[in-house]
XYZ file of C-alpha atoms in Angstrom:
142
model
C -14.006 -10.864 10.181
C -10.315 -9.638 9.956
C -8.338 -8.935 12.738
C -5.723 -6.937 12.655
C -2.386 -8.744 15.127
C -0.754 -5.404 17.055
C 2.680 -4.660 16.799
C 3.441 -5.629 13.321
C 5.311 -4.099 10.809
C 3.816 -3.944 7.735
C 0.227 -4.278 8.911
C -0.633 -7.693 8.793
C -4.643 -8.287 8.618
C -5.576 -11.261 9.294
C -9.204 -12.843 7.897
C -11.196 -15.599 6.817
C -11.078 -17.146 3.248
C -14.882 -16.033 1.542
C -14.596 -12.363 3.094
C -10.871 -12.182 0.917
C -12.482 -10.272 -2.217
C -14.494 -8.122 -0.610
C -11.692 -7.105 1.883
C -8.938 -6.526 -0.960
C -11.168 -4.220 -2.071
C -12.568 -2.655 0.074
C -8.431 -2.053 1.090
C -7.422 -1.017 -3.077
C -10.151 1.894 -3.149
C -10.366 3.156 0.209
C -6.990 2.687 2.009
C -5.084 3.506 -1.746
C -2.902 0.179 -1.516
C -3.038 -0.431 -5.664
C 0.691 -2.470 -6.004
C 0.496 -5.748 -5.395
C 3.757 -7.615 -4.495
C 3.896 -10.995 -3.927
C 1.609 -13.980 -3.351
C 3.411 -17.117 -1.582
C 2.287 -19.365 1.364
C 3.591 -20.692 4.835
C 2.698 -24.446 5.141
C 2.310 -25.112 8.851
C 1.394 -29.243 8.717
C 1.083 -29.194 12.964
C -1.865 -27.150 12.682
C -5.701 -26.724 10.475
C -6.068 -25.024 8.920
C -2.871 -26.055 7.510
C -1.613 -23.701 5.136
C -1.214 -19.236 5.602
C -2.216 -17.501 2.043
C -0.235 -14.350 2.466
C -1.115 -11.106 -0.027
C 1.962 -8.444 0.191
C 0.567 -4.589 -0.950
C 1.665 -1.471 -1.419
C 0.496 2.047 -1.590
C 2.548 4.458 -4.347
C 0.698 7.008 -2.858
C 1.212 6.823 0.914
C 4.312 4.212 0.799
C 2.422 1.838 3.101
C 2.857 -1.463 2.808
C -0.112 -3.681 4.065
C 0.421 -8.289 4.783
C -2.721 -10.107 4.727
C -3.068 -14.040 5.812
C -6.313 -16.239 5.170
C -6.086 -19.672 6.137
C -7.084 -22.680 3.806
C -6.797 -26.562 4.998
C -4.762 -29.604 3.409
C -8.401 -30.857 1.873
C -9.735 -27.728 0.046
C -6.837 -25.667 -0.184
C -8.863 -22.685 -2.177
C -9.520 -19.320 -2.403
C -10.370 -16.336 -4.534
C -8.037 -15.029 -7.109
C -7.638 -11.991 -7.363
C -6.947 -11.252 -10.695
C -10.173 -9.044 -11.396
C -8.679 -6.745 -8.874
C -4.849 -6.946 -9.802
C -3.244 -8.145 -13.398
C -0.432 -9.245 -11.559
C -1.910 -11.342 -9.561
C -1.958 -14.103 -11.680
C 1.327 -14.913 -12.030
C 1.678 -15.115 -8.463
C -1.053 -17.123 -8.022
C 0.294 -19.578 -11.008
C 3.855 -19.779 -8.568
C 1.588 -20.563 -5.347
C -0.283 -23.612 -7.606
C 2.635 -24.661 -7.903
C 4.734 -24.892 -4.903
C 1.638 -25.511 -2.521
C -0.605 -26.803 -4.318
C -3.225 -23.435 -3.016
C -6.359 -23.704 -5.809
C -6.990 -19.188 -6.734
C -10.778 -20.175 -7.318
C -11.737 -17.515 -11.094
C -7.614 -18.094 -12.154
C -7.992 -19.395 -15.717
C -3.890 -20.230 -15.781
C -2.788 -22.368 -13.243
C -0.762 -24.127 -15.261
C 2.893 -24.128 -14.149
C 4.838 -21.307 -13.861
C 8.002 -23.068 -12.413
C 8.011 -26.577 -12.515
C 7.236 -28.421 -15.919
C 4.131 -30.248 -17.302
C 3.777 -33.642 -15.625
C 5.899 -32.592 -12.249
C 4.147 -34.555 -8.583
C 3.367 -33.068 -5.925
C 4.102 -29.452 -3.985
C 7.780 -29.128 -4.039
C 7.745 -26.345 -0.896
C 5.293 -27.669 1.451
C 6.721 -29.472 4.447
C 5.131 -33.103 3.768
C 7.132 -32.991 0.448
C 9.858 -36.030 0.323
C 13.225 -34.532 -0.007
C 14.979 -37.336 -2.188
C 11.277 -38.326 -4.465
C 12.180 -38.605 -8.405
C 10.103 -37.382 -10.590
C 9.709 -38.446 -13.699
C 12.002 -38.157 -17.211
C 10.285 -36.009 -19.791
C 11.864 -35.826 -23.714
C 13.497 -32.665 -24.067
C 11.290 -30.450 -26.574
C 13.134 -30.424 -30.399
C 14.181 -26.576 -31.385
């Protein structure tokens, strides 16, 4: 099930998490959205499901943009990885995992990309404590 949000520029398509991979595969094959620009999330703590996972696509053939959203809950913030369709998704998904804790099923490398190993929590979640102190890690010797 997909919903097109009216009056949005670029076009915004909202899909169920279980339809994400098939929808993106269709957009890439039939609408020529050949470039994945970004993957991010938006935290809506007062809403259920809490997170929007947001994808931005670009077509290099017709110069169009598309924004795609899917919603996931805090108890199971999991969506399919787009790495089978776009190699660059690996890095975008790692960043989104770092910052929001979204799990991308099928991405074999969700190790931290911006945060250090041992960082606790996800700093772009709205419930992340601003004054939180992180555990210290020893400096690596060169």
